[in-house]
PDB file of C-alpha atoms in Angstrom:
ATOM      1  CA  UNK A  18       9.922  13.441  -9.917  1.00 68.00           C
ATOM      2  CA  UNK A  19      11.443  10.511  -7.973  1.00 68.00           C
ATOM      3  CA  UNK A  20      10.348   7.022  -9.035  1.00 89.00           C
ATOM      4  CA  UNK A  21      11.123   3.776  -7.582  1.00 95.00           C
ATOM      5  CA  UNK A  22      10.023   1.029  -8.924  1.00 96.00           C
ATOM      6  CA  UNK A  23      10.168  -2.693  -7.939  1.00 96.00           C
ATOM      7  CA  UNK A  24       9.856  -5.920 -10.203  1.00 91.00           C
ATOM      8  CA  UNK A  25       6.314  -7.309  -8.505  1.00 93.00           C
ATOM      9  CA  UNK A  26       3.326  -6.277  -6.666  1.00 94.00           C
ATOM     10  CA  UNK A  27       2.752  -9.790  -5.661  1.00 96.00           C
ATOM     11  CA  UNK A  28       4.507 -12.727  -5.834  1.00 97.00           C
ATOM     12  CA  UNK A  29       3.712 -16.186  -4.012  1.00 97.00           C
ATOM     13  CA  UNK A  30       6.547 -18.666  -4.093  1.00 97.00           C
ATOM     14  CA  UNK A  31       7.280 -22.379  -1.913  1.00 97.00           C
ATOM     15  CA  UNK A  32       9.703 -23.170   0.989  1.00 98.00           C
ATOM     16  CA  UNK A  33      13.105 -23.780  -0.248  1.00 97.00           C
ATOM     17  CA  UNK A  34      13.094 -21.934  -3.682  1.00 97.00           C
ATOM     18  CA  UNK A  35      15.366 -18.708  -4.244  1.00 97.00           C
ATOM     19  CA  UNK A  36      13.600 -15.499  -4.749  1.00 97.00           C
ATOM     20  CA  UNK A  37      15.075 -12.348  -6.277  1.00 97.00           C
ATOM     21  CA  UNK A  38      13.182  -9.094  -5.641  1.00 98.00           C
ATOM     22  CA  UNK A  39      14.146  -6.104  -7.969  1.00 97.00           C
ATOM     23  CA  UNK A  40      14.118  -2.484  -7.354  1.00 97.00           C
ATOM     24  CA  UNK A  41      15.306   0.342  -9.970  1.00 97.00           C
ATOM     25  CA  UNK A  42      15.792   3.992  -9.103  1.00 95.00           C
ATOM     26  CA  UNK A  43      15.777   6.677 -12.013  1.00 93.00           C
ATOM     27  CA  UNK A  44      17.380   9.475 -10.088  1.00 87.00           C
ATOM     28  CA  UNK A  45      20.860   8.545  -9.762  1.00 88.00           C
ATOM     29  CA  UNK A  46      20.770   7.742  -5.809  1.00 89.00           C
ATOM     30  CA  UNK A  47      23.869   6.756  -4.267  1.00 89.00           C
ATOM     31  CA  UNK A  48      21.972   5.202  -1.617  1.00 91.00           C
ATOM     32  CA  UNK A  49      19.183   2.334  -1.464  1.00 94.00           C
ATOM     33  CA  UNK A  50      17.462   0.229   1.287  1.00 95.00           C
ATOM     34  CA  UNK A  51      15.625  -2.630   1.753  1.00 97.00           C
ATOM     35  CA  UNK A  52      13.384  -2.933   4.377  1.00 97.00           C
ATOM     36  CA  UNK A  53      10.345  -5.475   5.019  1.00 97.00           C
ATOM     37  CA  UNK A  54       7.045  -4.536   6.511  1.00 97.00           C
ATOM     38  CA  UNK A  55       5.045  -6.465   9.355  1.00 95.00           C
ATOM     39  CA  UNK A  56       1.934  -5.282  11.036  1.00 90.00           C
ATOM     40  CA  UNK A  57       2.444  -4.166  14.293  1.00 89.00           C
ATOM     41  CA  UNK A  58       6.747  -4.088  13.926  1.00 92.00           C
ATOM     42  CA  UNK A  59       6.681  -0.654  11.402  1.00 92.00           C
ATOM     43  CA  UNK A  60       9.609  -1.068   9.189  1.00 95.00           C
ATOM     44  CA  UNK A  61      12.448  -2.862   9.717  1.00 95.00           C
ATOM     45  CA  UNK A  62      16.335  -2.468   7.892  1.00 94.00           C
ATOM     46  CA  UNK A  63      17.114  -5.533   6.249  1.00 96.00           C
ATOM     47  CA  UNK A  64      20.213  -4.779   4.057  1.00 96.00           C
ATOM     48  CA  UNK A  65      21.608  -1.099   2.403  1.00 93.00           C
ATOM     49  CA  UNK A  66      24.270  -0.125  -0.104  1.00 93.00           C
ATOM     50  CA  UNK A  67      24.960   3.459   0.078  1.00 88.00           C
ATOM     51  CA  UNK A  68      27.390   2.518  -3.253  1.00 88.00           C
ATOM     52  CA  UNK A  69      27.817   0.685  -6.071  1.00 91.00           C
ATOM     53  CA  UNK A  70      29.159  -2.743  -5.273  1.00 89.00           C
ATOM     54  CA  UNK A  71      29.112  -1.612  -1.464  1.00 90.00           C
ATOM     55  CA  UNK A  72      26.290  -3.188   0.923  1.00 93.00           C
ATOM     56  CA  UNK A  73      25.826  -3.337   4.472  1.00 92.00           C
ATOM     57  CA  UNK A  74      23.753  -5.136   7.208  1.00 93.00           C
ATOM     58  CA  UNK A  75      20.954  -3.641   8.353  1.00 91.00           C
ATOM     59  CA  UNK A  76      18.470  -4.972  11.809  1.00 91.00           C
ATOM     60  CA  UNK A  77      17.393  -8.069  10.479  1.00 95.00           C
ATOM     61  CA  UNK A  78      19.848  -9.650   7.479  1.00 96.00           C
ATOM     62  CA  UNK A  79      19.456 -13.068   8.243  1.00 96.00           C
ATOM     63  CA  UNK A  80      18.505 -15.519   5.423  1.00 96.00           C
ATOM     64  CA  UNK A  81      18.754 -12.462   3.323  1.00 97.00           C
ATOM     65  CA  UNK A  82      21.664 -10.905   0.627  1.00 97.00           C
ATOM     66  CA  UNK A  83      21.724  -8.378  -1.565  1.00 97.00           C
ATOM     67  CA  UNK A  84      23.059  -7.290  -4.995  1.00 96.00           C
ATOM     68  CA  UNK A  85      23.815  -3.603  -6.372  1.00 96.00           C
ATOM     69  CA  UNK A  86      26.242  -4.257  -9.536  1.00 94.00           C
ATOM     70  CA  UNK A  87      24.349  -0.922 -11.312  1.00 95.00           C
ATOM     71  CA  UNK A  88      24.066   2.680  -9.340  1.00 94.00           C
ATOM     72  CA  UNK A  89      19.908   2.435 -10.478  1.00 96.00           C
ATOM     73  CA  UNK A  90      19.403  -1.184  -9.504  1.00 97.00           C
ATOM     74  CA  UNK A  91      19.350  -3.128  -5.884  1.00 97.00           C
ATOM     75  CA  UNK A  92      18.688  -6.447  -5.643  1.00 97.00           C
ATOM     76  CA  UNK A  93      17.002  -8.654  -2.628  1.00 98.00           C
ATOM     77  CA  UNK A  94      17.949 -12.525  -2.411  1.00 98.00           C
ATOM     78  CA  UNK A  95      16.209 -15.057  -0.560  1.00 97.00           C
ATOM     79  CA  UNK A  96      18.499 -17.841  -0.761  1.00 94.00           C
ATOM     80  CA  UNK A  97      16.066 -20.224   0.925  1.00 97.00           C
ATOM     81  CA  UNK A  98      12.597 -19.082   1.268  1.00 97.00           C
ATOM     82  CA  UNK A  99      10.661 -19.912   4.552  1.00 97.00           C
ATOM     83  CA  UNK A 100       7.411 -19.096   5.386  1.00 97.00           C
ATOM     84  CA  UNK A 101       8.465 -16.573   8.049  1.00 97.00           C
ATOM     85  CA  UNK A 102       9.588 -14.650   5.192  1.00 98.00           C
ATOM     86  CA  UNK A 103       6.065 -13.553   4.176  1.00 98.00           C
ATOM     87  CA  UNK A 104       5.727 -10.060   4.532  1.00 97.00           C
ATOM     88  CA  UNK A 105       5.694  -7.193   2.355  1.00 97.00           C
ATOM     89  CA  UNK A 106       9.235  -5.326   1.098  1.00 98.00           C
ATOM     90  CA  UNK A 107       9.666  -2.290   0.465  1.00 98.00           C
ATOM     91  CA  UNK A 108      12.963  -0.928  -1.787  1.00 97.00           C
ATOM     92  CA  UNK A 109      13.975   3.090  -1.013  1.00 95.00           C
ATOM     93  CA  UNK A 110      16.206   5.198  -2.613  1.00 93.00           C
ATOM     94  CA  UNK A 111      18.563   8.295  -1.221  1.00 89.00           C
ATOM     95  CA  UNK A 112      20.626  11.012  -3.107  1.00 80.00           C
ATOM     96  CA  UNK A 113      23.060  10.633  -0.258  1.00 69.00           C
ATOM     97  CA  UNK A 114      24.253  11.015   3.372  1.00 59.00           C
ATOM     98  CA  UNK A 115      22.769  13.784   4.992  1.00 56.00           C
ATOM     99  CA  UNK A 116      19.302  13.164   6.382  1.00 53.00           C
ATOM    100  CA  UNK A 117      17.802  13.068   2.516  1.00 74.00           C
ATOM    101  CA  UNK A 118      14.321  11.462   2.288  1.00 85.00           C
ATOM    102  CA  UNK A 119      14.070   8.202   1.730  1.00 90.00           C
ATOM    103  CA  UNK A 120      11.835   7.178  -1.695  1.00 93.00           C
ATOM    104  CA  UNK A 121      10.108   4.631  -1.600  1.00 96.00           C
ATOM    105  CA  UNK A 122       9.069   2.174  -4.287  1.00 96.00           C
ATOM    106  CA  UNK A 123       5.252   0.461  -3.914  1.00 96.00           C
ATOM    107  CA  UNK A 124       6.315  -3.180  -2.188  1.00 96.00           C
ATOM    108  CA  UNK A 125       6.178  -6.557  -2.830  1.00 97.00           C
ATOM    109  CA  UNK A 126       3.702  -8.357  -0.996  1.00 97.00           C
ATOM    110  CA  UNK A 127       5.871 -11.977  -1.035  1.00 98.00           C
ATOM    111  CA  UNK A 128       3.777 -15.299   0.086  1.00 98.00           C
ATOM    112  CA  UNK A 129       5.615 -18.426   0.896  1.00 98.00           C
ATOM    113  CA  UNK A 130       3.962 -21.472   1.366  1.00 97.00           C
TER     114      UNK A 130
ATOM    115  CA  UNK B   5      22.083   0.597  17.531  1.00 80.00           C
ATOM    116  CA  UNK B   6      19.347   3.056  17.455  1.00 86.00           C
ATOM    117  CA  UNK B   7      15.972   2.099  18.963  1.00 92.00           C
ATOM    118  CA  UNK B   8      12.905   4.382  18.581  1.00 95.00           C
ATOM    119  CA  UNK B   9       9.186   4.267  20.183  1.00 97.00           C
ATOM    120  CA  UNK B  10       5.864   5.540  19.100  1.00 97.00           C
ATOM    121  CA  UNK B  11       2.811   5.918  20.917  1.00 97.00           C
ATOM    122  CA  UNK B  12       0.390   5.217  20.424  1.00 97.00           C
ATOM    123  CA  UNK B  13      -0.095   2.142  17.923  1.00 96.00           C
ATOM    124  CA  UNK B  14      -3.559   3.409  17.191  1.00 97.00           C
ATOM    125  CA  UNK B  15      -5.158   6.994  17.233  1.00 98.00           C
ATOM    126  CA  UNK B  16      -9.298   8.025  16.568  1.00 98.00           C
ATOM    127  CA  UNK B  17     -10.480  11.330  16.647  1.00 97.00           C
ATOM    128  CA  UNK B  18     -13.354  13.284  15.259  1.00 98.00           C
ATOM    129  CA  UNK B  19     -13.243  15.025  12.000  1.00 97.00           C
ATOM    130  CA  UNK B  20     -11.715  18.698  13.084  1.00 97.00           C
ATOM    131  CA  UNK B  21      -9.908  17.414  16.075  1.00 97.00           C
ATOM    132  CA  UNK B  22      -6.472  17.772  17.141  1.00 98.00           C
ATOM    133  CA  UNK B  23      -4.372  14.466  16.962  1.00 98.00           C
ATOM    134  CA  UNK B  24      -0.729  14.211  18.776  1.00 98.00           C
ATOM    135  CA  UNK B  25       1.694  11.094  17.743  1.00 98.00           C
ATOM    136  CA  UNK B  26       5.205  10.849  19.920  1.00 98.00           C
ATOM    137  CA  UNK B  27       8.382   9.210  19.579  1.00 98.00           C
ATOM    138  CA  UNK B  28      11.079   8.903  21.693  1.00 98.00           C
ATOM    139  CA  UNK B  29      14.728   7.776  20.598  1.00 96.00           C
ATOM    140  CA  UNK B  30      17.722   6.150  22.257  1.00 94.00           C
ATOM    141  CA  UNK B  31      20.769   7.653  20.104  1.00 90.00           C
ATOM    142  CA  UNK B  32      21.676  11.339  21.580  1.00 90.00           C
ATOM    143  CA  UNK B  33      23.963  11.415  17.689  1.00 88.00           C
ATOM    144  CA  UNK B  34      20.892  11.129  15.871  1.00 90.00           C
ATOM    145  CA  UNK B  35      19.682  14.270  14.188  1.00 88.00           C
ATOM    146  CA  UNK B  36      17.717  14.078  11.650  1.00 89.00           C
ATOM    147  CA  UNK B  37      13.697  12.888  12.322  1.00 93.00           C
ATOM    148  CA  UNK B  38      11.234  12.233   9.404  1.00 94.00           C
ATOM    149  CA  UNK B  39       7.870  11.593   9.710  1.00 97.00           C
ATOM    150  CA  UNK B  40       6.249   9.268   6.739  1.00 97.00           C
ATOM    151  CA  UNK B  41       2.520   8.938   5.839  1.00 98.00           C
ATOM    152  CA  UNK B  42       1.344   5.277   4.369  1.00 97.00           C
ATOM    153  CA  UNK B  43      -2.394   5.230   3.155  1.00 97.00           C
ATOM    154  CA  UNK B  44      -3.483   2.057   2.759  1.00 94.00           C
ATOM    155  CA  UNK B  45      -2.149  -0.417  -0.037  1.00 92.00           C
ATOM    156  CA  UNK B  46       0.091   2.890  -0.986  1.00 94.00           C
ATOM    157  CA  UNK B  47       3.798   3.447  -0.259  1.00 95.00           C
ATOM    158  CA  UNK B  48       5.194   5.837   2.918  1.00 96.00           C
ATOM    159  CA  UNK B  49       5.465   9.123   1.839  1.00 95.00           C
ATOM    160  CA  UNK B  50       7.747  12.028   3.363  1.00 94.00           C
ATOM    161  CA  UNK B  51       5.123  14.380   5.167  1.00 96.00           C
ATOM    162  CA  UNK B  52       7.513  16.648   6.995  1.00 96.00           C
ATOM    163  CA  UNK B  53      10.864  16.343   9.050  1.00 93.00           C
ATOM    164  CA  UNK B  54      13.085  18.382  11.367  1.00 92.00           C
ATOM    165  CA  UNK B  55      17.046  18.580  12.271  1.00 88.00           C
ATOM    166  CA  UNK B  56      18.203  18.034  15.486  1.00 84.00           C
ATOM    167  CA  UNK B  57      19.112  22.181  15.425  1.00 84.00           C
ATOM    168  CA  UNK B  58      15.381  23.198  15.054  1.00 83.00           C
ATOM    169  CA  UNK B  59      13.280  22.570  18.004  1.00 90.00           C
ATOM    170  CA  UNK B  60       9.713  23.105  15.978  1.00 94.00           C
ATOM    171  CA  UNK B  61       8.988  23.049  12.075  1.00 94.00           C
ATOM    172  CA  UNK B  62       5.439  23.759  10.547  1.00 96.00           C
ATOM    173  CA  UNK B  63       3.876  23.078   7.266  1.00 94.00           C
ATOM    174  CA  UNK B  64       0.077  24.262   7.089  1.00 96.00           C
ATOM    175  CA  UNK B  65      -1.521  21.553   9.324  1.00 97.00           C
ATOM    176  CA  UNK B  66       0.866  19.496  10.296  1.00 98.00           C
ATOM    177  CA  UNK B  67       4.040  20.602  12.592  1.00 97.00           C
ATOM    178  CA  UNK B  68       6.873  18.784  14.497  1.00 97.00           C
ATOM    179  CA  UNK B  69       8.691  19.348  17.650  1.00 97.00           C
ATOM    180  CA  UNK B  70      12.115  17.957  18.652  1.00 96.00           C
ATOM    181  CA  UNK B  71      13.114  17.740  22.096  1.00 95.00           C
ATOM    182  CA  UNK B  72      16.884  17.126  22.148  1.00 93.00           C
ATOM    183  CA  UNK B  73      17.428  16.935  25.780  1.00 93.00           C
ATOM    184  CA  UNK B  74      14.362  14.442  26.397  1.00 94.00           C
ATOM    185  CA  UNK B  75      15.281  12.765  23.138  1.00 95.00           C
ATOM    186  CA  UNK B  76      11.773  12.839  22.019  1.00 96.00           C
ATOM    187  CA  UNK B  77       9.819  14.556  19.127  1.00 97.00           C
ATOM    188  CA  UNK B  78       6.185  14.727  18.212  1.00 98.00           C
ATOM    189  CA  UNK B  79       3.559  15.166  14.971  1.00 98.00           C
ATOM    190  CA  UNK B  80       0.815  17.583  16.189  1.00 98.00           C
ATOM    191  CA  UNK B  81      -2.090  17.294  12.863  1.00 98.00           C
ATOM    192  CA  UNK B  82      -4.528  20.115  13.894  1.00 97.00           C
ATOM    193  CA  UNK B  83      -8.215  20.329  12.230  1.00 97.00           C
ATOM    194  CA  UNK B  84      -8.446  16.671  11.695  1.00 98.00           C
ATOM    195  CA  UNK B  85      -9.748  15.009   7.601  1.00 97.00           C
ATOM    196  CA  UNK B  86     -11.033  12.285   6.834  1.00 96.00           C
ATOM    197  CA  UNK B  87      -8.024  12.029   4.796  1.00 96.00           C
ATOM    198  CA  UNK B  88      -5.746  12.416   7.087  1.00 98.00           C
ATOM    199  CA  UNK B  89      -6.597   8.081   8.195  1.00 98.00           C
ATOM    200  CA  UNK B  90      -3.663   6.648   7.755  1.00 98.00           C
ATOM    201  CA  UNK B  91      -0.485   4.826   9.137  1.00 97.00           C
ATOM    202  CA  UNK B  92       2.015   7.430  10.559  1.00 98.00           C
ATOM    203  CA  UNK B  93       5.911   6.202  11.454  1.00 97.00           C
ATOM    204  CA  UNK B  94       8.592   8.134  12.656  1.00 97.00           C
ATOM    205  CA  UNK B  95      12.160   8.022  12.199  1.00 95.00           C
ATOM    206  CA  UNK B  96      15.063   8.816  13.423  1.00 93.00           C
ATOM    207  CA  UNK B  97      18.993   8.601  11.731  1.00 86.00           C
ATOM    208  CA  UNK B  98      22.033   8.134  13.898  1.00 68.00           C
ATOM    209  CA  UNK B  99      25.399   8.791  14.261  1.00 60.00           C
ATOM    210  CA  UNK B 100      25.944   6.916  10.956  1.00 58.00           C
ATOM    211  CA  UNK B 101      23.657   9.286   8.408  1.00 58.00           C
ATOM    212  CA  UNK B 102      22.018   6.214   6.315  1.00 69.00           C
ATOM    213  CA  UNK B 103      20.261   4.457   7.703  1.00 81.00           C
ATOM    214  CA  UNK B 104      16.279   5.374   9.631  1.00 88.00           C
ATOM    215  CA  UNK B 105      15.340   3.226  12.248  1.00 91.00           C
ATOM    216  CA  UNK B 106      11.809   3.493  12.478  1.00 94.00           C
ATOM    217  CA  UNK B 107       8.980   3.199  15.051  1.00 96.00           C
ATOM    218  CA  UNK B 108       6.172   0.656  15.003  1.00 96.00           C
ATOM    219  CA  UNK B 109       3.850   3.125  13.795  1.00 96.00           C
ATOM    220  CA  UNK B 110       0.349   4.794  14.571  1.00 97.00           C
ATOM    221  CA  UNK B 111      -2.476   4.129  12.830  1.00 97.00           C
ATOM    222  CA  UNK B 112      -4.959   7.389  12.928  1.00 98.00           C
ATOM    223  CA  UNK B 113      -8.416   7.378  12.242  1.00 98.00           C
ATOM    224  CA  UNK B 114     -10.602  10.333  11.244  1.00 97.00           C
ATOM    225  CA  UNK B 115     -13.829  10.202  12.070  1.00 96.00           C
ATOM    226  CA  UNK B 116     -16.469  12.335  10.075  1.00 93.00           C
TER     227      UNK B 116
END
């Protein structure tokens, strides 16, 4: 059984400060996708690596990076926070290219203020 | 890049009803179309998909139809639940095979 898990549920942090959001995979994906959540706009690509060390833009990178040093692990980066960052992220995971569902872990609601 | 619609953004029927939800997509490469489930507060969920070389798939009450040369596909959810409320997206993945670009989803709700 696929599980995907990411570091918060929640997670309310200021204008200006860097904010790291965590997601682990435990089924040896290749690929893995962030994407963030906004009523009304369905989900939207933010940044994937469909390899270690290897990343790619998605729809909407700006003010956004990424990490993926470890096959199982994929990291988000808000360098600067702003409050139009608020939304709610959601982390997915692939066994490769293909067409293979996407898993996805539970989101992190993220509040800046 | 890919761009794919939904209609429509919100969807009530009555408990045993039929409910339709259709997307149309830009990217004549794509070929593969999911379609994910999110109750509310929960995560998407894979509910079915089809390839662009099957024109209809079913799976008990839910089914799918693709039509390549109108580049649009639709979820067909006969016999309506209460449990069936939720947000529905579709997807679509292009030429480059990893990434979905998504519609703005439907929000269904079954009325008992």
């Amino acid at each position: 059984d696929v599980k995907v898990t990411q570091s918060s549920r929640y997670l309310v942090k200021r204008t200006g400060e860097k904010v790291f959001l965590e997601c682990v995979q435990d089924m040896d994906h290749e690929n893995m996708f962030w994407y963030r959540q906004d009523p009304g706009l369905g989900l939207r690509l933010i940044y994937f690596s469909y390899d270690v060390k290897m990343k790619e833009k998605g729809d909407i990178p700006e003010g956004y990076s990424v990490s993926r040093e470890k096959k199982e692990r994929f990291s988000l980066i808000l360098e600067s926070a702003s409050t139009n960052q608020t939304s709610m992220y959601l982390c997915a995971s692939r066994t490769g290219a293909g067409g293979d569902t996407q898993y996805f872990g539970p989101g992190t609601r993220l509040t800046v203020l | 890049g890919e761009n794919v619609e939904q209609h429509p953004s919100t969807l009530s029927v009555q408990e045993g009803d039929s409910a339709v939800i259709k997307c149309t997509y830009s990217d004549s490469a794509s070929n593969y179309f999911p379609w994910y489930k999110q109750e509310l507060g929960k995560r998407p969920q894979l509910i079915i998909d089809i390839r662009s070389n099957v024109g209809e798939k079913k799976d008990q009450r839910i089914a799918v139809t693709l039509n390549k040369t109108a580049k649009h596909f639709s979820l067909h959810i006969t016999e309506t639940q209460p449990e069936d409320s939720a947000v529905y997206f579709c997807a679509a993945s292009g030429g480059s095979n990893y990434k979905l670009t998504f519609g703005k989803g439907t929000l269904l709700t079954v009325n008992p």
